mmCIF file of C-alpha atoms in Angstrom:
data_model
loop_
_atom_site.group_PDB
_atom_site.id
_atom_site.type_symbol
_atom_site.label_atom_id
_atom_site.label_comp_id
_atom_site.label_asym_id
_atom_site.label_seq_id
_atom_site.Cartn_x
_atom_site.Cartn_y
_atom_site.Cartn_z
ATOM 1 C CA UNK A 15 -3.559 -21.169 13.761
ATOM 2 C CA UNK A 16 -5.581 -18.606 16.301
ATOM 3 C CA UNK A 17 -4.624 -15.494 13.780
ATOM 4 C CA UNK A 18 -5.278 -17.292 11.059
ATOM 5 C CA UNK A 19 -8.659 -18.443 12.342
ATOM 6 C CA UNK A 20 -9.366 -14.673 13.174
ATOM 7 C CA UNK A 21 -8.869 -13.570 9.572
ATOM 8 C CA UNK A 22 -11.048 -15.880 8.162
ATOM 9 C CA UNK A 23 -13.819 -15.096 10.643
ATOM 10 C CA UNK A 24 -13.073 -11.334 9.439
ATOM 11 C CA UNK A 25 -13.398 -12.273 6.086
ATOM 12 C CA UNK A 26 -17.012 -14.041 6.615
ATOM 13 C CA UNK A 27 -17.785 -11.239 8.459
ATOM 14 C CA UNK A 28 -17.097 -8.865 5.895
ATOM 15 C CA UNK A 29 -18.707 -11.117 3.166
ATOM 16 C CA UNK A 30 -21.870 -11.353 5.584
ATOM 17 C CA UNK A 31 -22.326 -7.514 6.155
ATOM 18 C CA UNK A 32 -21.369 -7.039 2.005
ATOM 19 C CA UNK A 33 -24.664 -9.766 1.454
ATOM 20 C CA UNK A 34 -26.901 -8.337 4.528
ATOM 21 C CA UNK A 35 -26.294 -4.600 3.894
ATOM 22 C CA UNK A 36 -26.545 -4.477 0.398
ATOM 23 C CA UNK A 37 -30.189 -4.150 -0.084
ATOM 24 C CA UNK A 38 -29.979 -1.045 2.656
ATOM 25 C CA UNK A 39 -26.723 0.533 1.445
ATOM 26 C CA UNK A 40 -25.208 0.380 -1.962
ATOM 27 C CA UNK A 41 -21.637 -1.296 -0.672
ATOM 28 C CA UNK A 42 -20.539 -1.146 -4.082
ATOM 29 C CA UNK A 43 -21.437 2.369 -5.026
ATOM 30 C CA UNK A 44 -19.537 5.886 -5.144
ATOM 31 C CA UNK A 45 -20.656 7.768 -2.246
ATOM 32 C CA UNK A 46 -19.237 8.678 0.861
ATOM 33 C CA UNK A 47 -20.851 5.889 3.059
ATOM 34 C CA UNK A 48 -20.245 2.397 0.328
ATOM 35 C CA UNK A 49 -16.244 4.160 0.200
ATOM 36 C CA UNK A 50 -16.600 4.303 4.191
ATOM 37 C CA UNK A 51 -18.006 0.581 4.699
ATOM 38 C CA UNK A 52 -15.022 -0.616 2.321
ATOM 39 C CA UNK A 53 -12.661 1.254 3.729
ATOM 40 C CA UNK A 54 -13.539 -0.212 7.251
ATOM 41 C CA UNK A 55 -14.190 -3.489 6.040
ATOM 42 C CA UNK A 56 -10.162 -3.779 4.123
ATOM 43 C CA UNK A 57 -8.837 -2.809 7.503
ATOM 44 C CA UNK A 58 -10.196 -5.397 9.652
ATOM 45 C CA UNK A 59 -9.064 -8.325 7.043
ATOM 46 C CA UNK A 60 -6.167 -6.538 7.217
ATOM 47 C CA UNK A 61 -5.751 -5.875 10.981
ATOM 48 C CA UNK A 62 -6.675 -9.906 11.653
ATOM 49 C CA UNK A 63 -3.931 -10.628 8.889
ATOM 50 C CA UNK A 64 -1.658 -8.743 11.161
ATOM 51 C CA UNK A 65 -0.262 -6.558 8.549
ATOM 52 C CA UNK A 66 -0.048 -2.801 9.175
ATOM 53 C CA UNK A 67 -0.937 0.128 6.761
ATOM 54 C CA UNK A 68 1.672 2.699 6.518
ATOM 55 C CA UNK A 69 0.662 5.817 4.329
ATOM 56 C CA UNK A 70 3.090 8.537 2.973
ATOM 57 C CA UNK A 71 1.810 11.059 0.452
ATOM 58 C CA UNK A 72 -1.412 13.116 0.062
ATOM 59 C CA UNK A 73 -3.854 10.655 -0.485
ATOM 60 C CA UNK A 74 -6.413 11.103 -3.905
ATOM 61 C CA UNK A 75 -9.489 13.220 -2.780
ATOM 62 C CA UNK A 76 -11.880 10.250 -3.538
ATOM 63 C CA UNK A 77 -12.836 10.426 -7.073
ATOM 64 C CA UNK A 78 -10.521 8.790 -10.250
ATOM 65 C CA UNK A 79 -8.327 5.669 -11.423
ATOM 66 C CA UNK A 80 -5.813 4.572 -8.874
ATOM 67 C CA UNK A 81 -3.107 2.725 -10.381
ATOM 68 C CA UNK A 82 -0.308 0.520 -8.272
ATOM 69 C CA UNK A 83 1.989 -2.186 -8.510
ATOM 70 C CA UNK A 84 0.559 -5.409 -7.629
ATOM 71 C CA UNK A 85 2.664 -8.029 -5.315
ATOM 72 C CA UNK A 86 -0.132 -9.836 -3.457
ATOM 73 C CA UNK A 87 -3.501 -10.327 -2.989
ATOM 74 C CA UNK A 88 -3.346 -8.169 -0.320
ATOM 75 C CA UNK A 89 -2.546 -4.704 -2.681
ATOM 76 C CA UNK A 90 -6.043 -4.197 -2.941
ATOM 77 C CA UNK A 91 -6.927 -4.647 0.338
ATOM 78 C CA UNK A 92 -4.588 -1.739 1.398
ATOM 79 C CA UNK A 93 -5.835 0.438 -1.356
ATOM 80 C CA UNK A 94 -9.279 -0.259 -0.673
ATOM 81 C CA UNK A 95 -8.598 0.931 3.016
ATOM 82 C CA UNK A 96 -6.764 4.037 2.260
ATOM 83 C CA UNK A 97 -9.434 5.249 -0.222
ATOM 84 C CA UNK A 98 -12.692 2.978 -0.054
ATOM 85 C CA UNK A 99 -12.058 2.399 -3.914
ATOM 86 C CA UNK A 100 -13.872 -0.240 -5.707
ATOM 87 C CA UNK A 101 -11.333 -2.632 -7.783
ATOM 88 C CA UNK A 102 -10.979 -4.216 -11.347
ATOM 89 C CA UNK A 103 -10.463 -7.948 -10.696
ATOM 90 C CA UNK A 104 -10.331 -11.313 -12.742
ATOM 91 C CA UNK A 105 -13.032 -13.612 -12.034
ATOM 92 C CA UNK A 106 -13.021 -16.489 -9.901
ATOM 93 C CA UNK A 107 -15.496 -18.614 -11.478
ATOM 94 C CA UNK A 108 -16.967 -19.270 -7.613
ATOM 95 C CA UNK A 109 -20.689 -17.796 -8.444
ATOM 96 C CA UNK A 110 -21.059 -17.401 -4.684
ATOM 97 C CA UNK A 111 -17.481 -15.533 -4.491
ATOM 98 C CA UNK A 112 -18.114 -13.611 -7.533
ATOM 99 C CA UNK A 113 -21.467 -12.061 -6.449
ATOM 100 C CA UNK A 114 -19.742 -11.209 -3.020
ATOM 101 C CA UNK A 115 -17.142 -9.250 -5.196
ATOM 102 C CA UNK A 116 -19.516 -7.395 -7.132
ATOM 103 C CA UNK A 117 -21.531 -6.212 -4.086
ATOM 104 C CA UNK A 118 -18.501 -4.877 -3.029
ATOM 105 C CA UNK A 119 -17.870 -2.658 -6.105
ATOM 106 C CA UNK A 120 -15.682 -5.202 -7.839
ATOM 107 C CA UNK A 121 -15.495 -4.669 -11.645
ATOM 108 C CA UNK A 122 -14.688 -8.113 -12.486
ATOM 109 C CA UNK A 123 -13.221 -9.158 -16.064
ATOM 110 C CA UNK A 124 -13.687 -12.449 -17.169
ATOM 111 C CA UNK A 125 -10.559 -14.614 -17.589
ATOM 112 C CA UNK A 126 -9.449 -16.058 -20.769
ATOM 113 C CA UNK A 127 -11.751 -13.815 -22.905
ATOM 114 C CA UNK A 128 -10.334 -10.802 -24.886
ATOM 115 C CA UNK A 129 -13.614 -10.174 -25.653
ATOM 116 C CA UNK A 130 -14.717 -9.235 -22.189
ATOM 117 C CA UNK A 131 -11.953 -6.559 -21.637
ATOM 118 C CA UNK A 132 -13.833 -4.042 -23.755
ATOM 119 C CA UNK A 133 -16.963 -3.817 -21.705
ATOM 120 C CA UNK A 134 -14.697 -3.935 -18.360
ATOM 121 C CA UNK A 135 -13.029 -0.615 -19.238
ATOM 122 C CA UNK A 136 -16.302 0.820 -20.587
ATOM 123 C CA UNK A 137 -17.681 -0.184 -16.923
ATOM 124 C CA UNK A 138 -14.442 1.424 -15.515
ATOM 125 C CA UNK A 139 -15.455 4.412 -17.307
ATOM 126 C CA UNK A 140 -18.854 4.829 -16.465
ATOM 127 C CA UNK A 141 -17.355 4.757 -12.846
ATOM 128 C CA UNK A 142 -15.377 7.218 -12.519
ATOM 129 C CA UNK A 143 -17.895 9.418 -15.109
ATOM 130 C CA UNK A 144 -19.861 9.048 -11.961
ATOM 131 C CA UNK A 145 -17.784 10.314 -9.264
ATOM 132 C CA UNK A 146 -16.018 7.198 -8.463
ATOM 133 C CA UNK A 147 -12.689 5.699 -7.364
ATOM 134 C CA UNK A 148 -11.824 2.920 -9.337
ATOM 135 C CA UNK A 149 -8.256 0.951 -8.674
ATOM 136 C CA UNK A 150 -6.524 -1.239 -10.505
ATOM 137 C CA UNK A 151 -3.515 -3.000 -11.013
ATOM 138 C CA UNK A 152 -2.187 -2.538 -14.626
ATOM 139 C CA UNK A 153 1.026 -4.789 -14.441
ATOM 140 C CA UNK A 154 -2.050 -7.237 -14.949
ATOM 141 C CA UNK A 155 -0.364 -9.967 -12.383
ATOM 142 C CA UNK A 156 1.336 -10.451 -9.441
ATOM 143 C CA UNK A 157 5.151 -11.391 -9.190
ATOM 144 C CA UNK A 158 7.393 -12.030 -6.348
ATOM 145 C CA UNK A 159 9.164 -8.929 -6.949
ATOM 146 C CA UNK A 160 10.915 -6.322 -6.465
ATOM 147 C CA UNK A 161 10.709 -4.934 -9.765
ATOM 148 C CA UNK A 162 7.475 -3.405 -12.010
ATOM 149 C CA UNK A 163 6.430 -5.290 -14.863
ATOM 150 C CA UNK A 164 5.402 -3.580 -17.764
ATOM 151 C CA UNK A 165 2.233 -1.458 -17.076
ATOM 152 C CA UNK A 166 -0.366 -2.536 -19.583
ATOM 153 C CA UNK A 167 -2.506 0.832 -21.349
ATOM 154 C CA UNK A 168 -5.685 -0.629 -21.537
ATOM 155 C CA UNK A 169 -7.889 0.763 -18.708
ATOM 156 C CA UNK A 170 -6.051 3.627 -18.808
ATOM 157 C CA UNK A 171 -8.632 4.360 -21.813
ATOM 158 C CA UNK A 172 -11.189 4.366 -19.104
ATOM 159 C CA UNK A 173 -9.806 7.703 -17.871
ATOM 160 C CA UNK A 174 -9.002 9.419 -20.677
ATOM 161 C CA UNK A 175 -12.947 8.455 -22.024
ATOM 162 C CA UNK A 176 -14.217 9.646 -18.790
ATOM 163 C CA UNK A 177 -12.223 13.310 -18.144
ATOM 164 C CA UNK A 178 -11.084 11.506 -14.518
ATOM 165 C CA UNK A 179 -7.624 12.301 -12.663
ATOM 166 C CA UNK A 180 -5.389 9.562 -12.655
ATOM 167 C CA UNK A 181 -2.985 8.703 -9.303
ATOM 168 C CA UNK A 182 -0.446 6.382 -8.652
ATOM 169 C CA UNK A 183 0.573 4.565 -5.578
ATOM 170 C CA UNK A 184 3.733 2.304 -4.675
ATOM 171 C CA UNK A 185 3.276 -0.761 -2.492
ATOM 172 C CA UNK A 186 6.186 -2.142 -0.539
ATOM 173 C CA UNK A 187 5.740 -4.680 2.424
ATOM 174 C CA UNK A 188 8.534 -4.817 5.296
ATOM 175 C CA UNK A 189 8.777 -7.519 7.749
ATOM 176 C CA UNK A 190 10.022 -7.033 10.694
ATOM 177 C CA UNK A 191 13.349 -9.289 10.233
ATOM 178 C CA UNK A 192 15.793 -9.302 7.407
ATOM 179 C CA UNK A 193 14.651 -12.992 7.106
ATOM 180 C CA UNK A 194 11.616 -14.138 6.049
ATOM 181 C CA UNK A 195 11.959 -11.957 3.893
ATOM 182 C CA UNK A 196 8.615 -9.867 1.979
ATOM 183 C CA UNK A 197 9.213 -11.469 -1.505
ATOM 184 C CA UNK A 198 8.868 -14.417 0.582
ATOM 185 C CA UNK A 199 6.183 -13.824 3.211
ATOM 186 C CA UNK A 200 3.932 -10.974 1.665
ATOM 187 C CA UNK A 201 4.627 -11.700 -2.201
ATOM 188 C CA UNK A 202 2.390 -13.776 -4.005
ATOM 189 C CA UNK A 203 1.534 -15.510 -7.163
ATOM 190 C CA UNK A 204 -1.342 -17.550 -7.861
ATOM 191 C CA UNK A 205 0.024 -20.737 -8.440
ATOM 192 C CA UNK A 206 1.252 -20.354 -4.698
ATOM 193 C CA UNK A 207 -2.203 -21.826 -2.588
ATOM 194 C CA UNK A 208 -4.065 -18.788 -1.231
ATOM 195 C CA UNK A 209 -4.447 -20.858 2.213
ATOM 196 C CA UNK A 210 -0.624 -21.693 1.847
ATOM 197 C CA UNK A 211 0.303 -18.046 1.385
ATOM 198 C CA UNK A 212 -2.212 -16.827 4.370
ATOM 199 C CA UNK A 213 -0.356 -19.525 6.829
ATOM 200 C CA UNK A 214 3.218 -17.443 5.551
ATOM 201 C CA UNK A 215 1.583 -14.190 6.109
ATOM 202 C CA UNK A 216 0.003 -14.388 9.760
ATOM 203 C CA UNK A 217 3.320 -16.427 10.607
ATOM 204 C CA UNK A 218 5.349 -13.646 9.769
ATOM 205 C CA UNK A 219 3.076 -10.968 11.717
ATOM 206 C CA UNK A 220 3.287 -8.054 11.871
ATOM 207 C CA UNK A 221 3.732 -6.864 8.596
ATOM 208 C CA UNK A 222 4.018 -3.194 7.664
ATOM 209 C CA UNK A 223 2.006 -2.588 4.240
ATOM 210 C CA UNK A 224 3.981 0.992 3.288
ATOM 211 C CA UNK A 225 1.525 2.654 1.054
ATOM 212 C CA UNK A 226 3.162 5.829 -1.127
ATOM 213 C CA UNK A 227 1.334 7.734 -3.112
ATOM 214 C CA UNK A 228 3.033 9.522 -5.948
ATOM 215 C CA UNK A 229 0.555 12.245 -6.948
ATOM 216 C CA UNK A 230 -1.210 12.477 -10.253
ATOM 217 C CA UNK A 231 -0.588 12.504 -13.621
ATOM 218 C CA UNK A 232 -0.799 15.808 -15.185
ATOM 219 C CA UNK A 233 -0.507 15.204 -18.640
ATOM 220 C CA UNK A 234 -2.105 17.164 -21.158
ATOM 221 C CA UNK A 235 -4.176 15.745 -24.263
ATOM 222 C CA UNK A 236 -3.772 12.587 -22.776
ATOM 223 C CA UNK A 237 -3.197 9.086 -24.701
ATOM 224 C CA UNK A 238 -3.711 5.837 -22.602
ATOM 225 C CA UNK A 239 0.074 4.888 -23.658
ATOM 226 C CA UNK A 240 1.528 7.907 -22.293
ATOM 227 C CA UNK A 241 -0.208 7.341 -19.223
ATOM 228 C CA UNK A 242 1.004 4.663 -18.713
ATOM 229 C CA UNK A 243 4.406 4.921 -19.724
ATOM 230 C CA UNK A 244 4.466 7.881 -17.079
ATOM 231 C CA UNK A 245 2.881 5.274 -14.443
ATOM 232 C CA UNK A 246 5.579 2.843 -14.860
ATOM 233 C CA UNK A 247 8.407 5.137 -14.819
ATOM 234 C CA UNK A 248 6.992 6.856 -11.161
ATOM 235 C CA UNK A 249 6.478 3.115 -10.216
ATOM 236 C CA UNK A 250 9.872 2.428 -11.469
ATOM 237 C CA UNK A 251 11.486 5.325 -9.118
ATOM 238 C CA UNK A 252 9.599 4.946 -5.993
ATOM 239 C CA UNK A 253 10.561 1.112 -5.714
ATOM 240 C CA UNK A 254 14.172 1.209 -7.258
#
């Protein structure tokens, strides 16, 4: 109850600095000190958590689409404190919660509405034409693992629009027993209560989030299918 007490406190603390600072300091923007503030920010929800971030790999120089596989709600929180990216992410419908996420950076695409998909990559887009890191999760849900679901092409249109370098990243979580095991502790899917899931996670501390990060996709006269296809078979390898 004490950890889990101390990540939401972290949370409101992030969410007050995101509302407080972002008049002074564009927390959702591309430069050095809004990736720096994220950054920081993702590691203390992540630290109170009690989860761990592992990294292996040469990590992307701070500009482009970062694609991974997404397990939890907690993927983008590791991401986000490797690289300072800003995310894609559905909408919550919580107008409070919503603004919060788009102070942050959050591209946020509505749920239920093809229609809003379109301006979400075009946002994407103008992004990363900017300078930006932009991750996303193009499986397009979470499952309880271990495998990759298909990797959806869509915002990989956002790169090929905007000229910007594409890298992929493999998330694993280890626990530090055989049993519970991380498609049972770390693992999440949204019909699973987020407080529910939290209790699991802070119970099972610590938790090592391993962080890999396969490179990036050099692929000439690039189509948003082959990228992904090329995605999802490096996400395929790294987590077989």
């Amino acid at each position: 109850i004490a950890r889990l007490t101390g990540a939401a406190a972290a949370i409101a603390a992030v969410a007050a600095a995101t509302a407080l600072l972002s008049p002074f300091l564009d927390t959702g923007g591309s430069g050095k000190a809004a990736r720096r503030f994220r950054s920081a920010s993702a590691r203390l929800v992540l630290f109170a958590l009690g989860l761990r971030l592992r990294e292996r790999g040469n990590r992307p120089p701070g500009d482009g689409l970062i694609v991974a596989n997404h397990a939890s709600w907690t993927d983008g929180l590791a991401l986000i404190a490797a690289s300072g990216a800003s995310f894609t992410a559905y909408a919550r419908g919580w107008p409070l919660v919503d603004w919060l996420m788009r102070r942050f950076g959050t591209i946020l695409v509505p749920r239920g509405i093809a229609g809003g998909l379109g301006p979400a990559v075009q946002a994407v887009a103008a992004r990363l034409a900017s300078g930006g890191a932009v991750g996303l999760f193009p499986e397009g849900t979470t499952s309880f693992g271990p495998g990759v679901f298909p990797i959806k092409p869509a915002f990989f249109q956002a790169a090929v629009d905007s000229g910007a370098s594409v890298y992929v990243a493999a998330l694993r979580y280890r626990t530090k027993a055989a049993e519970p095991s991380p498609e049972r502790v770390a693992h999440w899917v949204d019909w699973t209560p987020i407080l529910v899931h939290a209790y699991r996670l802070v119970a099972a501390a610590p938790i090592a989030a391993e962080l890999r990060w396969l490179g990036r996709l050099d692929i000439p006269y690039r189509e948003r299918r082959e990228l992904a296809r090329e995605a999802e078979a490096r996400l395929r390898a790294a987590l077989s």
